[in-house]
XYZ file of C-alpha atoms in Angstrom:
577
model
C 28.606 16.755 82.628
C 28.978 18.982 79.587
C 26.741 21.812 78.577
C 26.388 23.008 75.023
C 25.201 26.305 73.720
C 21.542 26.292 72.779
C 20.892 26.762 69.091
C 18.421 29.441 68.134
C 15.978 28.948 65.214
C 17.696 31.737 63.265
C 21.017 29.905 63.540
C 19.418 26.662 62.375
C 17.847 27.991 59.187
C 20.364 30.621 58.156
C 19.619 33.844 56.350
C 19.409 32.349 52.833
C 16.446 30.025 53.502
C 14.620 31.899 56.210
C 10.840 31.574 55.815
C 10.878 29.082 52.890
C 9.555 26.093 54.820
C 6.267 24.170 54.588
C 3.962 24.821 57.536
C 2.363 21.369 57.106
C 5.377 19.079 56.888
C 8.205 21.480 57.927
C 10.202 20.783 54.785
C 12.542 23.658 53.897
C 13.459 25.043 50.466
C 16.190 27.355 49.290
C 13.855 29.306 47.008
C 10.250 30.346 47.300
C 9.446 28.767 43.915
C 10.335 25.357 45.252
C 8.032 25.870 48.206
C 5.143 26.839 45.941
C 5.679 23.787 43.761
C 5.848 21.539 46.827
C 2.583 22.915 48.245
C 0.816 22.464 44.915
C 2.145 18.936 44.429
C 1.795 17.491 47.936
C -0.817 19.650 49.632
C -3.073 20.772 46.778
C -6.706 19.783 47.129
C -7.338 18.687 43.513
C -5.468 17.168 40.571
C -6.526 17.719 36.950
C -4.847 15.351 34.442
C -4.429 16.875 31.003
C -7.099 16.009 28.365
C -9.092 13.994 30.923
C -11.768 16.551 31.747
C -11.707 15.343 35.354
C -10.731 16.829 38.721
C -9.623 14.339 41.387
C -9.956 15.441 45.032
C -7.338 14.492 47.602
C -8.638 11.743 49.867
C -9.053 12.989 53.431
C -8.221 9.652 55.060
C -4.820 8.833 53.510
C -4.056 12.264 51.960
C -3.655 10.700 48.480
C -5.282 10.960 45.058
C -7.247 7.820 44.135
C -7.566 6.671 40.494
C -11.163 5.899 39.503
C -10.080 3.466 36.759
C -7.638 1.246 38.660
C -6.155 0.753 42.137
C -3.391 3.325 41.756
C -3.074 6.017 44.416
C -0.341 8.527 45.216
C 0.263 11.572 47.362
C 2.054 13.554 44.644
C -0.252 15.326 42.190
C 2.390 15.292 39.424
C 2.988 11.546 39.797
C -0.748 10.857 39.798
C -1.246 13.139 36.792
C 1.477 11.293 34.843
C -0.092 7.910 35.676
C -3.590 8.924 34.605
C -2.512 10.537 31.333
C -0.374 7.530 30.403
C -2.770 4.748 31.399
C -6.308 6.111 31.077
C -6.438 9.112 28.747
C -7.358 8.021 25.233
C -4.458 8.719 22.844
C -5.100 10.808 19.781
C -6.007 8.528 16.852
C -3.517 8.009 14.070
C -4.328 9.602 10.722
C -6.540 7.317 8.666
C -7.170 7.004 4.985
C -10.619 6.491 3.509
C -10.420 3.755 0.895
C -13.503 5.199 -0.794
C -11.608 8.379 -1.689
C -8.345 7.123 -3.130
C -8.497 9.451 -6.136
C -7.016 12.789 -5.082
C -8.963 15.952 -5.634
C -7.339 18.624 -7.734
C -5.724 20.947 -5.191
C -5.552 23.713 -7.785
C -2.462 25.649 -8.792
C 0.373 25.690 -6.324
C 0.700 28.957 -4.449
C 4.201 30.428 -4.528
C 5.813 31.550 -1.284
C 4.641 34.897 -0.025
C 7.036 37.513 -1.448
C 8.933 39.851 0.805
C 7.964 43.495 0.966
C 9.161 45.292 -2.170
C 12.110 47.626 -1.609
C 14.712 49.030 -3.939
C 17.485 47.226 -2.095
C 15.775 43.785 -2.529
C 17.474 43.192 -5.909
C 20.212 40.639 -5.320
C 23.491 40.647 -7.202
C 26.352 38.547 -5.913
C 28.826 40.804 -7.786
C 27.666 43.937 -5.987
C 29.746 45.216 -3.096
C 26.777 46.627 -1.193
C 24.382 43.866 -0.225
C 20.894 44.512 1.110
C 20.057 43.746 4.717
C 19.342 40.045 5.186
C 15.905 38.810 6.173
C 15.610 35.912 8.625
C 16.473 32.595 7.030
C 13.712 30.059 6.451
C 13.900 27.476 9.245
C 13.836 23.974 7.785
C 13.989 20.984 10.163
C 15.865 18.842 7.625
C 17.332 19.341 4.186
C 15.674 16.368 2.523
C 13.601 16.817 -0.594
C 10.288 16.131 1.111
C 10.786 18.867 3.717
C 11.731 21.330 1.007
C 8.682 20.404 -1.050
C 6.271 20.833 1.871
C 7.776 24.211 2.732
C 7.499 25.385 -0.859
C 3.834 24.316 -0.962
C 3.058 25.746 2.467
C 2.061 22.325 3.824
C 4.477 21.863 6.720
C 1.648 21.290 9.234
C -0.826 19.525 6.934
C -2.202 15.996 7.260
C -0.366 13.050 5.758
C -2.960 12.574 3.020
C -2.587 16.254 2.019
C 1.178 15.749 1.935
C 0.788 12.813 -0.445
C -1.395 14.989 -2.667
C 1.299 17.685 -2.682
C 3.922 15.203 -3.892
C 1.482 13.815 -6.461
C 0.696 17.305 -7.809
C 4.392 18.176 -8.072
C 5.052 15.047 -10.134
C 2.044 15.706 -12.363
C 3.306 19.200 -13.290
C 6.932 18.145 -13.692
C 8.227 20.305 -10.838
C 11.144 19.801 -8.442
C 11.892 21.371 -5.040
C 14.973 23.576 -4.940
C 16.745 25.759 -2.399
C 17.722 29.301 -3.377
C 20.918 30.294 -1.604
C 22.195 33.823 -1.162
C 25.687 34.502 0.173
C 26.011 30.774 0.865
C 22.935 30.622 3.113
C 19.554 29.047 2.253
C 16.909 31.723 1.787
C 13.876 30.151 0.084
C 12.507 26.735 -0.874
C 10.687 26.878 -4.202
C 9.266 24.635 -6.924
C 11.117 24.846 -10.241
C 10.110 23.317 -13.622
C 12.455 20.412 -14.255
C 12.918 21.498 -17.891
C 14.270 24.909 -16.842
C 16.574 23.886 -13.996
C 19.734 24.199 -16.076
C 18.807 27.703 -17.329
C 17.802 28.982 -13.897
C 21.044 27.683 -12.394
C 23.041 30.014 -14.706
C 21.575 33.136 -13.077
C 24.173 35.057 -11.091
C 21.625 36.482 -8.669
C 20.991 33.128 -6.983
C 22.293 29.632 -6.592
C 19.957 26.630 -6.891
C 20.689 23.550 -4.808
C 18.799 20.339 -5.588
C 18.417 17.768 -2.807
C 17.745 14.895 -5.189
C 14.547 12.960 -5.921
C 11.580 13.169 -3.568
C 10.791 9.983 -1.684
C 7.257 9.915 -0.219
C 8.291 8.480 3.166
C 5.096 9.592 4.873
C 4.522 6.614 7.146
C 2.590 3.467 6.402
C -0.839 4.596 5.265
C -1.969 1.242 3.834
C 1.176 1.281 1.634
C -0.461 3.911 -0.607
C 2.457 5.437 -2.470
C 2.309 8.585 -4.545
C 2.013 6.739 -7.839
C -0.844 4.624 -6.462
C -3.139 7.586 -5.896
C -4.198 7.680 -9.549
C -2.854 4.321 -10.786
C -2.882 1.700 -7.985
C 0.027 -0.697 -8.258
C -0.852 -4.409 -8.356
C 1.015 -5.058 -5.100
C -0.716 -2.246 -3.245
C -3.390 -2.871 -0.601
C -5.500 -0.016 -1.858
C -5.198 -1.405 -5.373
C -6.256 -4.877 -4.198
C -9.334 -3.503 -2.463
C -10.232 -1.274 -5.373
C -10.019 -4.224 -7.784
C -11.904 -6.542 -5.418
C -15.497 -7.576 -6.063
C -16.223 -6.224 -2.564
C -14.745 -2.762 -3.163
C -18.131 -1.111 -2.604
C -18.544 -2.585 0.889
C -14.936 -1.952 1.906
C -15.092 1.578 0.500
C -17.384 2.505 3.390
C -14.740 1.505 5.963
C -11.643 3.301 7.223
C -8.525 1.373 8.223
C -5.414 2.459 10.107
C -2.220 0.473 10.494
C -1.437 -1.129 13.830
C 0.477 1.536 15.757
C 3.224 1.082 18.389
C 0.808 2.376 21.057
C -1.824 -0.252 20.210
C 0.854 -2.960 20.018
C 2.032 -1.943 23.487
C -1.563 -2.064 24.757
C -1.892 -5.626 23.445
C 1.073 -6.713 25.561
C -0.164 -5.388 28.911
C -0.843 -7.782 31.768
C -4.442 -9.022 32.193
C -4.166 -9.513 35.951
C -3.862 -5.765 36.529
C -6.039 -4.909 33.513
C -8.756 -7.612 33.315
C -10.844 -5.655 30.800
C -8.059 -5.829 28.185
C -9.231 -9.259 27.011
C -12.391 -7.590 25.709
C -10.577 -4.454 24.487
C -8.048 -6.338 22.326
C -10.679 -8.691 20.926
C -12.833 -5.726 19.936
C -9.927 -3.814 18.342
C -8.825 -6.693 16.073
C -12.346 -7.580 14.877
C -12.658 -6.835 11.170
C -8.939 -6.142 10.679
C -7.004 -6.664 7.438
C -3.931 -8.944 7.272
C -1.583 -8.487 4.305
C 1.001 -11.071 3.262
C 3.688 -8.903 1.668
C 5.474 -11.955 0.190
C 2.653 -13.072 -2.134
C 0.419 -9.969 -1.904
C -2.552 -11.868 -0.444
C -5.052 -9.881 1.625
C -7.657 -11.226 4.046
C -10.233 -9.635 6.342
C -10.786 -11.219 9.775
C -14.573 -11.006 10.171
C -14.731 -12.812 13.518
C -12.034 -13.372 16.162
C -11.702 -15.195 19.490
C -9.084 -14.288 22.099
C -7.183 -16.765 24.303
C -4.829 -15.890 27.171
C -1.383 -17.456 27.414
C -1.728 -17.767 31.184
C -3.450 -21.093 31.963
C -4.799 -19.673 35.219
C -6.593 -16.884 33.361
C -7.775 -19.173 30.547
C -7.902 -22.953 30.767
C -7.919 -23.063 26.948
C -4.591 -21.252 26.576
C -2.251 -22.282 23.759
C -0.266 -25.321 24.827
C 3.521 -25.354 24.513
C 3.916 -28.742 22.828
C 7.354 -30.182 22.243
C 8.346 -31.613 18.884
C 10.945 -34.419 18.960
C 12.421 -33.116 22.192
C 12.654 -29.514 20.972
C 10.348 -26.504 21.068
C 7.151 -26.908 19.053
C 5.322 -24.381 16.929
C 3.816 -21.366 18.643
C 2.214 -18.022 17.907
C 4.425 -16.366 20.532
C 6.314 -13.453 18.884
C 10.003 -14.140 18.356
C 12.773 -11.779 19.376
C 13.925 -11.189 15.788
C 13.169 -8.269 13.523
C 9.447 -7.876 12.825
C 7.082 -5.248 11.482
C 5.401 -4.794 14.871
C 6.957 -5.221 18.299
C 5.592 -8.336 20.053
C 2.719 -8.795 17.579
C 2.909 -11.718 15.128
C 0.304 -12.839 12.568
C 0.992 -16.503 11.781
C -0.563 -19.814 10.693
C -0.617 -22.368 13.503
C -0.837 -25.957 12.227
C -3.216 -27.788 14.585
C -4.360 -31.425 14.199
C -7.633 -30.273 12.602
C -5.893 -27.980 10.111
C -4.121 -24.612 9.734
C -5.347 -21.857 12.062
C -4.836 -18.162 11.343
C -3.753 -16.390 14.529
C -2.341 -13.094 15.757
C -0.048 -13.680 18.708
C 1.311 -11.364 21.394
C 3.175 -12.049 24.629
C -0.125 -12.018 26.559
C -2.654 -13.658 24.225
C -3.317 -15.098 20.802
C -6.270 -14.205 18.573
C -7.907 -17.006 16.586
C -9.612 -15.951 13.339
C -12.859 -17.940 13.009
C -14.335 -16.144 9.981
C -12.336 -14.708 7.106
C -12.592 -13.671 3.469
C -9.828 -13.328 0.885
C -10.033 -9.949 -0.871
C -7.440 -10.577 -3.583
C -9.169 -13.604 -5.140
C -12.562 -15.150 -5.843
C -12.327 -17.467 -2.815
C -15.402 -18.219 -0.758
C -15.667 -17.083 2.873
C -14.153 -19.445 5.446
C -15.928 -20.061 8.761
C -14.604 -22.129 11.654
C -11.290 -22.506 13.441
C -9.438 -23.648 10.299
C -8.299 -21.143 7.624
C -6.716 -23.042 4.696
C -7.132 -20.182 2.201
C -4.594 -17.821 3.838
C -1.302 -19.254 5.126
C 1.465 -17.306 6.877
C 4.847 -18.770 7.753
C 6.832 -17.308 10.652
C 9.021 -15.356 8.216
C 5.984 -14.034 6.315
C 4.227 -13.178 9.575
C 7.099 -10.976 10.751
C 6.688 -8.874 7.588
C 2.875 -9.035 7.334
C 0.823 -5.878 7.754
C -2.148 -5.520 10.129
C -4.692 -2.755 9.499
C -7.446 -2.046 12.018
C -10.980 -0.901 11.257
C -11.243 2.583 12.773
C -14.723 1.764 14.124
C -13.386 -1.276 15.996
C -10.505 0.816 17.338
C -12.953 3.434 18.614
C -15.142 0.812 20.322
C -12.061 -0.805 21.851
C -10.972 2.495 23.398
C -14.461 2.918 24.872
C -14.177 -0.499 26.530
C -10.739 0.448 27.866
C -12.300 3.309 29.814
C -14.584 0.859 31.628
C -12.510 -1.229 34.086
C -15.668 -3.208 34.952
C -16.286 -4.361 31.360
C -17.231 -8.068 31.262
C -17.992 -8.655 27.564
C -17.035 -7.344 24.126
C -20.353 -5.543 23.616
C -24.037 -5.234 24.389
C -25.195 -7.808 21.823
C -26.433 -11.373 22.349
C -24.148 -13.014 24.878
C -24.371 -16.413 23.132
C -22.648 -14.946 20.051
C -19.764 -13.673 22.197
C -18.905 -17.134 23.569
C -16.014 -18.986 21.953
C -16.387 -22.291 20.082
C -15.247 -24.692 22.815
C -16.052 -28.346 23.455
C -14.420 -29.117 26.820
C -13.630 -27.903 30.343
C -17.231 -26.922 31.103
C -16.471 -27.097 34.832
C -14.096 -24.105 34.516
C -15.441 -20.535 34.580
C -12.934 -19.295 31.957
C -14.684 -21.455 29.337
C -17.626 -19.062 29.481
C -15.774 -15.740 29.029
C -17.707 -13.715 26.383
C -14.638 -12.462 24.478
C -15.554 -13.127 20.855
C -15.887 -10.146 18.481
C -16.968 -9.554 14.895
C -16.447 -6.860 12.280
C -18.906 -4.183 11.231
C -19.870 -5.723 7.874
C -20.698 -9.138 9.391
C -22.367 -7.961 12.595
C -25.655 -9.673 11.659
C -26.162 -12.853 13.727
C -26.755 -14.860 10.532
C -23.167 -14.069 9.446
C -21.564 -15.399 12.625
C -19.816 -18.784 12.829
C -22.012 -21.078 14.880
C -20.981 -22.507 18.240
C -22.506 -25.098 20.544
C -24.062 -22.178 22.453
C -25.588 -20.279 19.511
C -27.189 -23.164 17.589
C -30.357 -22.690 19.631
C -30.924 -19.051 18.656
C -30.723 -19.232 14.836
C -34.090 -19.657 13.199
C -33.217 -21.998 10.327
C -32.333 -25.050 12.485
C -35.332 -27.358 12.694
C -33.933 -30.424 14.490
C -35.458 -30.616 18.019
C -32.520 -32.689 19.268
C -29.923 -30.164 18.057
C -31.890 -27.296 19.598
C -32.295 -29.186 22.895
C -28.551 -29.951 23.170
C -27.598 -26.345 22.395
C -30.115 -25.020 24.943
C -28.584 -27.196 27.676
C -25.123 -25.775 26.924
C -26.460 -22.239 26.641
C -28.240 -22.604 30.013
C -24.956 -23.691 31.619
C -23.086 -20.760 30.078
C -25.652 -18.104 30.991
C -25.858 -19.498 34.524
C -22.096 -19.183 35.063
C -21.995 -15.675 33.548
C -24.814 -14.428 35.783
C -24.228 -16.415 38.990
C -20.597 -17.505 38.818
C -19.891 -20.074 41.563
C -23.590 -20.325 42.451
C -24.621 -21.462 38.962
C -26.610 -24.716 38.813
C -28.280 -26.875 36.178
C -31.822 -27.748 37.199
C -33.242 -31.235 36.713
C -36.573 -30.006 35.346
C -34.832 -28.220 32.473
C -32.845 -31.303 31.473
C -35.990 -33.466 31.542
C -37.930 -30.953 29.441
C -35.212 -30.770 26.792
C -34.826 -34.567 26.731
C -38.543 -35.029 26.062
C -38.186 -32.980 22.857
C -35.409 -35.238 21.524
C -35.882 -38.250 19.307
C -35.914 -41.332 21.529
C -32.834 -43.491 21.125
C -30.759 -40.714 19.519
C -27.231 -39.895 20.739
C -28.359 -36.628 22.309
C -31.328 -38.366 24.012
C -28.908 -40.894 25.525
C -26.433 -38.246 26.756
C -29.214 -36.235 28.405
C -30.305 -39.453 30.130
C -26.794 -39.812 31.540
C -26.939 -36.237 32.834
C -30.237 -36.979 34.581
C -28.463 -39.886 36.296
C -26.166 -37.348 38.014
C -29.071 -36.038 40.126
C -29.048 -38.304 43.189
C -30.863 -38.381 46.508
C -33.799 -36.465 45.026
C -31.550 -33.557 44.192
C -33.231 -31.000 41.910
C -30.108 -29.070 40.876
C -26.383 -29.745 40.525
C -23.500 -27.239 40.362
C -21.956 -26.479 36.991
C -18.490 -25.353 38.031
C -16.020 -27.837 39.561
C -18.318 -30.695 38.494
C -16.100 -33.041 36.479
C -18.842 -35.614 35.872
C -21.211 -33.027 34.370
C -18.358 -31.522 32.339
C -17.622 -34.916 30.753
C -21.259 -35.326 29.697
C -21.449 -31.786 28.323
C -18.252 -32.479 26.364
C -19.872 -35.502 24.711
C -22.940 -33.397 24.016
C -20.890 -30.639 22.349
C -18.873 -33.137 20.276
C -22.112 -34.605 18.934
C -22.999 -31.134 17.617
C -19.719 -30.742 15.696
C -20.863 -32.167 12.322
C -24.027 -30.068 12.424
C -22.056 -26.916 13.137
C -19.923 -27.530 10.022
C -23.079 -28.175 7.992
C -24.949 -25.125 9.198
C -21.893 -22.884 8.801
C -22.448 -23.353 5.075
C -25.591 -21.205 5.414
C -23.577 -18.552 7.258
C -20.960 -18.479 4.460
C -23.652 -17.465 1.979
C -24.804 -14.764 4.398
C -21.251 -13.392 4.733
C -20.781 -13.196 0.965
C -24.177 -11.523 0.650
C -23.286 -8.965 3.325
C -20.137 -7.947 1.418
C -21.883 -7.929 -1.967
C -25.063 -6.063 -1.017
C -23.725 -3.320 1.280
């Protein structure tokens, strides 16, 4: 049997780390700063994510911070803080441009750089042996012409619109940005009259260095270039809108180009973020789509969203094969495109061309649109023949979001329990569908509309909304729509417990013309109530779904007819605003 010398605590820790250990978990640190950081991160009582305005307490049961917007939880305050700021804190909005104020205001005369304090030794002469003490050089991030111009105008930290105005003013007065060098080092960035550049360059006291022409690469603000501020080019979006017969209505709106952050949001999984179906639908409502190949511009007044996952949406886009190969799809390709994983495209369905915006998670179907570059009439329904985008054109097309829709979308994103796109009439938020009425995903209220066409009379009609518009007088049409609306509202409110009551079907059938198609279909539905049953389930009821499908198909011609009234309302909304 061997005996070993007992080890004392002082021998175990050593003199360099003595005392720097956590009393709660016994973890040791070489420096006291590490111990303080550990205690704050793993044993602090609260966590305050930046820009959230919230303080999260540490849960007493599992000693972790619990996210109030999702199921995330973590013991580390820094890890939790990073999660919350990345996933739930609203990002700062991108700079927007107001189409109503395209003409720049006169910024007044340009202010020269603030002169240095006057001293006798400030006179510079390269031929002199005794040079004055040098002042700190001007720090310029890059030597391109735009940076030099902004420094000379004192607009380094200004907004993008103010920067465009600075470039515009410089061009109007025939100025050019130059760098004054002294002893081979850049000292000042100034604006010089182009007509006097050659004379100024001959001065021995300084050396002018020109960076070349100024290119207004200020980001994509609706493709508004410097020259377009006072004289819109014909291929410019702002010019199209300004020349449009609806310029007055669109002048009240603000649009911002689809950003990488929003594109990333549109490609997040719906299983972990179920409210995103409503968020993305709301954001893209009322957006502009610009075909840069032929300069056509359209506004998407009403959109419907469809998941690519068939489990999440039974009406997902099918992957049809064409002659043994892959068929057409709105799924973004892996090639170069204007936006990552976002593709506007025309999808050629059996009923006609459909305008869609596809991502890896969903595709948006435009069901109401209006061309802004021509005298075309509004188009309502799932087919959009007036605006066609090939795959190549779609990869280069621009998407510009209404700032109001973007704001409302961010509000929905903060509510993980959101179950619709808004607080309006639920029948207007249901998609135009004619099948699969035994599946709950058919009744998801994920349809959205733009600000200008928010009136119910401007909305494309569906089998669910025919009953609520006041100008339909046919009792049979109203009865059929009420049956479908009753089924939809029942599923939305009661889910699996939703039923269709016999007394309601009988009452609606009595209002129909005897012998009509709708009267016959309602009679077949009544035949489904057996053994004196007074109610039948709506979901997982294939027999009822087949009858409701026939009922909805019988309403198709009337929907097309009545959408003609809505087209006039849409044109009136744009003309009278």
